[in-house]
PDB file of C-alpha atoms in Angstrom:
ATOM      1  CA  MET A   1       6.853 -19.440   9.928  1.00 96.00           C
ATOM      2  CA  ILE A   2       7.422 -17.678   6.211  1.00 98.00           C
ATOM      3  CA  LEU A   3       8.403 -13.961   6.260  1.00 97.00           C
ATOM      4  CA  LEU A   4       6.039 -11.791   3.582  1.00 96.00           C
ATOM      5  CA  MET A   5       8.302  -8.359   3.048  1.00 94.00           C
ATOM      6  CA  GLY A   6       7.799  -6.280   0.173  1.00 90.00           C
ATOM      7  CA  ILE A   7       7.270  -2.590  -0.127  1.00 88.00           C
ATOM      8  CA  ALA A   8       3.655  -1.511  -0.762  1.00 84.00           C
ATOM      9  CA  GLY A   9       2.154  -2.300  -3.667  1.00 87.00           C
ATOM     10  CA  SER A  10       3.908  -5.050  -3.719  1.00 92.00           C
ATOM     11  CA  GLY A  11       1.273  -7.327  -3.713  1.00 92.00           C
ATOM     12  CA  LYS A  12       2.024  -9.147  -0.484  1.00 91.00           C
ATOM     13  CA  GLY A  13      -2.266  -9.412   0.378  1.00 90.00           C
ATOM     14  CA  THR A  14      -2.186 -11.079  -2.247  1.00 94.00           C
ATOM     15  CA  GLN A  15       0.351 -13.533  -2.115  1.00 97.00           C
ATOM     16  CA  GLY A  16      -0.402 -13.802   1.253  1.00 96.00           C
ATOM     17  CA  LYS A  17      -4.002 -14.694   0.885  1.00 97.00           C
ATOM     18  CA  MET A  18      -3.002 -16.786  -2.360  1.00 98.00           C
ATOM     19  CA  LEU A  19      -0.015 -18.848  -0.156  1.00 98.00           C
ATOM     20  CA  ALA A  20      -1.850 -18.906   3.166  1.00 97.00           C
ATOM     21  CA  ASP A  21      -5.823 -20.661   1.498  1.00 97.00           C
ATOM     22  CA  LYS A  22      -4.054 -23.262  -0.781  1.00 96.00           C
ATOM     23  CA  ASN A  23      -0.822 -24.797   1.748  1.00 96.00           C
ATOM     24  CA  LYS A  24      -4.180 -24.265   4.599  1.00 96.00           C
ATOM     25  CA  PHE A  25      -0.826 -21.550   6.466  1.00 97.00           C
ATOM     26  CA  HIS A  26      -2.197 -18.856   9.005  1.00 96.00           C
ATOM     27  CA  LEU A  27      -2.123 -15.518   7.459  1.00 97.00           C
ATOM     28  CA  ILE A  28      -1.250 -12.503   9.843  1.00 94.00           C
ATOM     29  CA  SER A  29      -1.303  -9.384   7.439  1.00 92.00           C
ATOM     30  CA  MET A  30       0.408  -6.517   9.285  1.00 88.00           C
ATOM     31  CA  GLY A  31      -1.897  -3.532   8.127  1.00 79.00           C
ATOM     32  CA  ASP A  32      -4.919  -5.366   8.917  1.00 85.00           C
ATOM     33  CA  VAL A  33      -4.018  -5.543  12.190  1.00 88.00           C
ATOM     34  CA  VAL A  34      -1.831  -2.852  12.831  1.00 83.00           C
ATOM     35  CA  ARG A  35      -5.490  -0.901  11.765  1.00 78.00           C
ATOM     36  CA  MET A  36      -7.556  -2.705  13.698  1.00 80.00           C
ATOM     37  CA  TYR A  37      -5.358  -2.361  16.926  1.00 76.00           C
ATOM     38  CA  VAL A  38      -4.859   1.585  16.535  1.00 77.00           C
ATOM     39  CA  THR A  39      -6.787   4.479  17.755  1.00 71.00           C
ATOM     40  CA  GLY A  40      -6.398   8.125  17.691  1.00 83.00           C
ATOM     41  CA  LYS A  41      -3.006   9.569  17.324  1.00 85.00           C
ATOM     42  CA  GLN A  42      -1.656   5.703  16.725  1.00 82.00           C
ATOM     43  CA  ARG A  43      -3.741   6.431  12.786  1.00 82.00           C
ATOM     44  CA  GLU A  44      -3.282   9.821  12.403  1.00 86.00           C
ATOM     45  CA  ARG A  45      -0.045   9.060  12.818  1.00 83.00           C
ATOM     46  CA  MET A  46      -0.439   5.733  10.216  1.00 79.00           C
ATOM     47  CA  LEU A  47      -2.751   8.281   7.862  1.00 80.00           C
ATOM     48  CA  ALA A  48       0.452  10.600   7.755  1.00 84.00           C
ATOM     49  CA  GLY A  49       2.381   7.929   6.150  1.00 76.00           C
ATOM     50  CA  GLU A  50       4.008   7.209   9.671  1.00 78.00           C
ATOM     51  CA  LEU A  51       5.248   3.609  11.062  1.00 73.00           C
ATOM     52  CA  LEU A  52       4.003   2.233  15.025  1.00 81.00           C
ATOM     53  CA  ASP A  53       6.961   2.545  17.260  1.00 89.00           C
ATOM     54  CA  ASP A  54       8.977  -1.225  17.667  1.00 92.00           C
ATOM     55  CA  GLN A  55       7.261  -1.598  20.713  1.00 93.00           C
ATOM     56  CA  GLU A  56       4.108  -0.654  19.737  1.00 87.00           C
ATOM     57  CA  ILE A  57       4.510  -3.737  16.716  1.00 90.00           C
ATOM     58  CA  ILE A  58       6.106  -6.223  18.578  1.00 94.00           C
ATOM     59  CA  GLU A  59       3.494  -6.691  21.511  1.00 89.00           C
ATOM     60  CA  ILE A  60       0.995  -7.105  18.850  1.00 88.00           C
ATOM     61  CA  VAL A  61       2.800  -9.556  16.796  1.00 92.00           C
ATOM     62  CA  ASP A  62       3.108 -10.858  20.177  1.00 93.00           C
ATOM     63  CA  LYS A  63       0.251 -10.905  20.619  1.00 88.00           C
ATOM     64  CA  VAL A  64      -1.502 -12.392  17.679  1.00 91.00           C
ATOM     65  CA  LEU A  65       1.288 -15.372  17.718  1.00 93.00           C
ATOM     66  CA  LYS A  66      -0.241 -16.618  21.264  1.00 93.00           C
ATOM     67  CA  THR A  67      -2.989 -17.484  19.237  1.00 91.00           C
ATOM     68  CA  ILE A  68      -1.712 -19.614  16.800  1.00 92.00           C
ATOM     69  CA  PRO A  69      -0.211 -23.303  17.511  1.00 87.00           C
ATOM     70  CA  GLY A  70       3.439 -23.602  17.526  1.00 78.00           C
ATOM     71  CA  ASN A  71       3.569 -26.932  15.205  1.00 84.00           C
ATOM     72  CA  GLU A  72       1.632 -25.359  12.369  1.00 91.00           C
ATOM     73  CA  GLU A  73       2.464 -22.721   9.685  1.00 95.00           C
ATOM     74  CA  VAL A  74       2.349 -18.999  10.039  1.00 96.00           C
ATOM     75  CA  ILE A  75       2.567 -16.279   6.833  1.00 97.00           C
ATOM     76  CA  LEU A  76       3.483 -13.047   8.928  1.00 96.00           C
ATOM     77  CA  ASP A  77       2.600 -10.011   5.994  1.00 94.00           C
ATOM     78  CA  GLY A  78       4.481  -7.236   6.433  1.00 87.00           C
ATOM     79  CA  PHE A  79       6.575  -8.060   9.648  1.00 92.00           C
ATOM     80  CA  PRO A  80       9.358  -7.091  10.050  1.00 94.00           C
ATOM     81  CA  ARG A  81       9.910  -3.528   8.945  1.00 84.00           C
ATOM     82  CA  THR A  82      13.155  -2.201  11.611  1.00 88.00           C
ATOM     83  CA  LEU A  83      16.002  -4.029  12.507  1.00 93.00           C
ATOM     84  CA  PRO A  84      14.694  -4.565  15.904  1.00 94.00           C
ATOM     85  CA  GLN A  85      11.184  -5.872  15.028  1.00 94.00           C
ATOM     86  CA  ALA A  86      13.757  -8.550  12.963  1.00 96.00           C
ATOM     87  CA  GLU A  87      16.193  -8.879  16.073  1.00 97.00           C
ATOM     88  CA  TRP A  88      13.389  -9.820  18.520  1.00 97.00           C
ATOM     89  CA  LEU A  89      11.809 -12.142  15.579  1.00 97.00           C
ATOM     90  CA  VAL A  90      15.032 -14.076  15.557  1.00 97.00           C
ATOM     91  CA  GLU A  91      15.732 -14.611  19.322  1.00 97.00           C
ATOM     92  CA  GLN A  92      12.088 -15.709  19.392  1.00 96.00           C
ATOM     93  CA  ALA A  93      13.226 -18.713  16.556  1.00 95.00           C
ATOM     94  CA  LYS A  94      16.277 -19.272  18.129  1.00 95.00           C
ATOM     95  CA  SER A  95      14.317 -19.375  21.530  1.00 95.00           C
ATOM     96  CA  GLY A  96      12.411 -21.804  19.979  1.00 93.00           C
ATOM     97  CA  ARG A  97       9.688 -20.348  20.000  1.00 92.00           C
ATOM     98  CA  PHE A  98       9.049 -21.122  16.136  1.00 92.00           C
ATOM     99  CA  LYS A  99      11.083 -21.713  12.800  1.00 93.00           C
ATOM    100  CA  LEU A 100      11.480 -19.217  11.354  1.00 95.00           C
ATOM    101  CA  ARG A 101      11.511 -21.484   7.820  1.00 95.00           C
ATOM    102  CA  THR A 102      12.160 -18.252   4.821  1.00 98.00           C
ATOM    103  CA  ALA A 103      11.595 -14.287   3.907  1.00 97.00           C
ATOM    104  CA  LEU A 104      10.382 -14.601   0.472  1.00 97.00           C
ATOM    105  CA  HIS A 105      10.775 -10.816  -0.955  1.00 96.00           C
ATOM    106  CA  LEU A 106       8.644  -9.222  -3.997  1.00 95.00           C
ATOM    107  CA  VAL A 107      10.904  -7.086  -6.065  1.00 93.00           C
ATOM    108  CA  ALA A 108       8.774  -4.281  -7.151  1.00 91.00           C
ATOM    109  CA  SER A 109      10.232  -0.530  -8.361  1.00 87.00           C
ATOM    110  CA  ARG A 110       8.134   2.479  -7.696  1.00 84.00           C
ATOM    111  CA  GLU A 111       6.817   2.890 -11.024  1.00 85.00           C
ATOM    112  CA  ALA A 112       5.160  -0.658 -10.856  1.00 86.00           C
ATOM    113  CA  VAL A 113       3.710  -0.261  -7.520  1.00 84.00           C
ATOM    114  CA  LYS A 114       2.483   2.921  -6.622  1.00 84.00           C
ATOM    115  CA  ALA A 115      -0.541   2.544  -9.221  1.00 80.00           C
ATOM    116  CA  ARG A 116      -1.786  -0.555  -8.342  1.00 83.00           C
ATOM    117  CA  LEU A 117      -1.658   1.779  -5.077  1.00 85.00           C
ATOM    118  CA  LEU A 118      -3.662   4.219  -5.636  1.00 83.00           C
ATOM    119  CA  ASP A 119      -6.344   1.980  -7.744  1.00 82.00           C
ATOM    120  CA  ARG A 120      -7.140   0.117  -3.915  1.00 79.00           C
ATOM    121  CA  ALA A 121      -8.396   3.577  -2.916  1.00 73.00           C
ATOM    122  CA  ARG A 122      -7.653   3.462   0.357  1.00 75.00           C
ATOM    123  CA  ILE A 123      -7.734   6.072   3.195  1.00 77.00           C
ATOM    124  CA  ASP A 124      -4.071   5.435   3.334  1.00 71.00           C
ATOM    125  CA  ASP A 125      -2.965   5.716  -0.242  1.00 75.00           C
ATOM    126  CA  LYS A 126      -2.469   9.506  -0.974  1.00 80.00           C
ATOM    127  CA  GLU A 127       0.095   9.783  -2.683  1.00 81.00           C
ATOM    128  CA  ASP A 128       2.580  12.335  -0.252  1.00 84.00           C
ATOM    129  CA  SER A 129       1.921   9.110   1.922  1.00 82.00           C
ATOM    130  CA  ILE A 130       2.479   6.912  -0.615  1.00 82.00           C
ATOM    131  CA  ASN A 131       5.864   8.234  -1.222  1.00 84.00           C
ATOM    132  CA  GLN A 132       6.594   8.392   2.787  1.00 85.00           C
ATOM    133  CA  ARG A 133       6.137   4.952   2.494  1.00 81.00           C
ATOM    134  CA  PHE A 134       8.245   3.911   0.124  1.00 85.00           C
ATOM    135  CA  ASP A 135      11.258   6.080   1.621  1.00 87.00           C
ATOM    136  CA  GLU A 136      10.865   4.599   4.915  1.00 82.00           C
ATOM    137  CA  TYR A 137      11.075   1.210   3.288  1.00 84.00           C
ATOM    138  CA  GLU A 138      13.992   1.788   2.104  1.00 86.00           C
ATOM    139  CA  LYS A 139      15.438   3.159   4.550  1.00 86.00           C
ATOM    140  CA  SER A 140      14.013   1.094   7.796  1.00 81.00           C
ATOM    141  CA  THR A 141      12.997  -1.970   5.743  1.00 80.00           C
ATOM    142  CA  ALA A 142      15.008  -2.726   2.792  1.00 83.00           C
ATOM    143  CA  PRO A 143      18.880  -3.166   5.057  1.00 92.00           C
ATOM    144  CA  ILE A 144      16.854  -6.270   7.280  1.00 95.00           C
ATOM    145  CA  LEU A 145      16.630  -8.573   4.676  1.00 94.00           C
ATOM    146  CA  LYS A 146      20.192  -8.203   4.478  1.00 93.00           C
ATOM    147  CA  TRP A 147      20.456  -9.412   8.036  1.00 96.00           C
ATOM    148  CA  LEU A 148      17.633 -10.911   8.373  1.00 97.00           C
ATOM    149  CA  GLU A 149      20.597 -13.364   5.454  1.00 95.00           C
ATOM    150  CA  GLU A 150      23.938 -12.690   7.542  1.00 95.00           C
ATOM    151  CA  SER A 151      22.007 -14.256  10.391  1.00 95.00           C
ATOM    152  CA  GLY A 152      21.370 -17.766   8.543  1.00 95.00           C
ATOM    153  CA  VAL A 153      17.872 -17.222   7.608  1.00 97.00           C
ATOM    154  CA  ASP A 154      16.681 -17.617   4.156  1.00 97.00           C
ATOM    155  CA  VAL A 155      15.716 -15.291   1.649  1.00 97.00           C
ATOM    156  CA  TYR A 156      14.580 -14.815  -1.889  1.00 97.00           C
ATOM    157  CA  ASN A 157      13.537 -12.497  -3.842  1.00 97.00           C
ATOM    158  CA  ALA A 158      10.604 -12.973  -6.093  1.00 97.00           C
ATOM    159  CA  ASN A 159       9.755 -10.784  -9.108  1.00 97.00           C
ATOM    160  CA  ALA A 160       6.305  -8.745  -7.885  1.00 96.00           C
ATOM    161  CA  GLU A 161       6.514  -7.107 -11.325  1.00 94.00           C
ATOM    162  CA  GLN A 162       5.235 -10.167 -12.637  1.00 95.00           C
ATOM    163  CA  THR A 163       1.312 -11.880 -12.850  1.00 94.00           C
ATOM    164  CA  ARG A 164       0.138 -12.640  -9.320  1.00 95.00           C
ATOM    165  CA  GLU A 165      -0.222 -16.501 -10.898  1.00 98.00           C
ATOM    166  CA  GLU A 166       3.306 -16.305 -12.553  1.00 98.00           C
ATOM    167  CA  VAL A 167       4.541 -14.817  -9.012  1.00 98.00           C
ATOM    168  CA  PHE A 168       2.817 -17.236  -6.699  1.00 98.00           C
ATOM    169  CA  LYS A 169       4.048 -20.159  -8.522  1.00 98.00           C
ATOM    170  CA  GLU A 170       7.477 -18.781  -8.104  1.00 98.00           C
ATOM    171  CA  LEU A 171       6.736 -18.542  -4.689  1.00 98.00           C
ATOM    172  CA  GLU A 172       5.344 -22.303  -4.623  1.00 98.00           C
ATOM    173  CA  THR A 173       8.173 -23.004  -6.146  1.00 97.00           C
ATOM    174  CA  HIS A 174      11.055 -21.545  -4.028  1.00 98.00           C
ATOM    175  CA  LEU A 175       8.558 -22.928  -0.708  1.00 97.00           C
ATOM    176  CA  GLU A 176       9.053 -26.793  -2.091  1.00 96.00           C
ATOM    177  CA  GLN A 177      13.091 -26.011  -1.870  1.00 96.00           C
ATOM    178  CA  VAL A 178      12.789 -23.986   2.248  1.00 94.00           C
TER     179      VAL A 178
END
């Protein structure tokens, strides 16, 4: 399993698709999966920039992972986003459910990604909700990278402010080494 992490707009979706297509990996994009599973109040919370709670997300991830044969490589785009989610994932790996190969962290500044998000014109990409997602990322998700590393997971920081081709080459080079 490969974790693809980074702030909203850092290119996770693009890089995940490129890596999956080239290497014939399964790609689980949490943004797409969550948008398919939510209704009502959950959707309202998401449109306001909030994240679903840990148990809601873990249940969705667990269902999706059960559909993929254990010997096939999976890229998880946008999971885990909180420490409890990371703890669940590492525990699943330690139990032998899958091998947690690496966490690819796409590093980009707020300034570099805000224009990308506004340009893609999704309904949940309004300036207020973008700022809220940035704040949530810094508070909840960024510390997970340190925790994953302390838990023995390979964490690789890639410069996501390069061209998509340069980022892809950097990620591919790292994957060849782990």
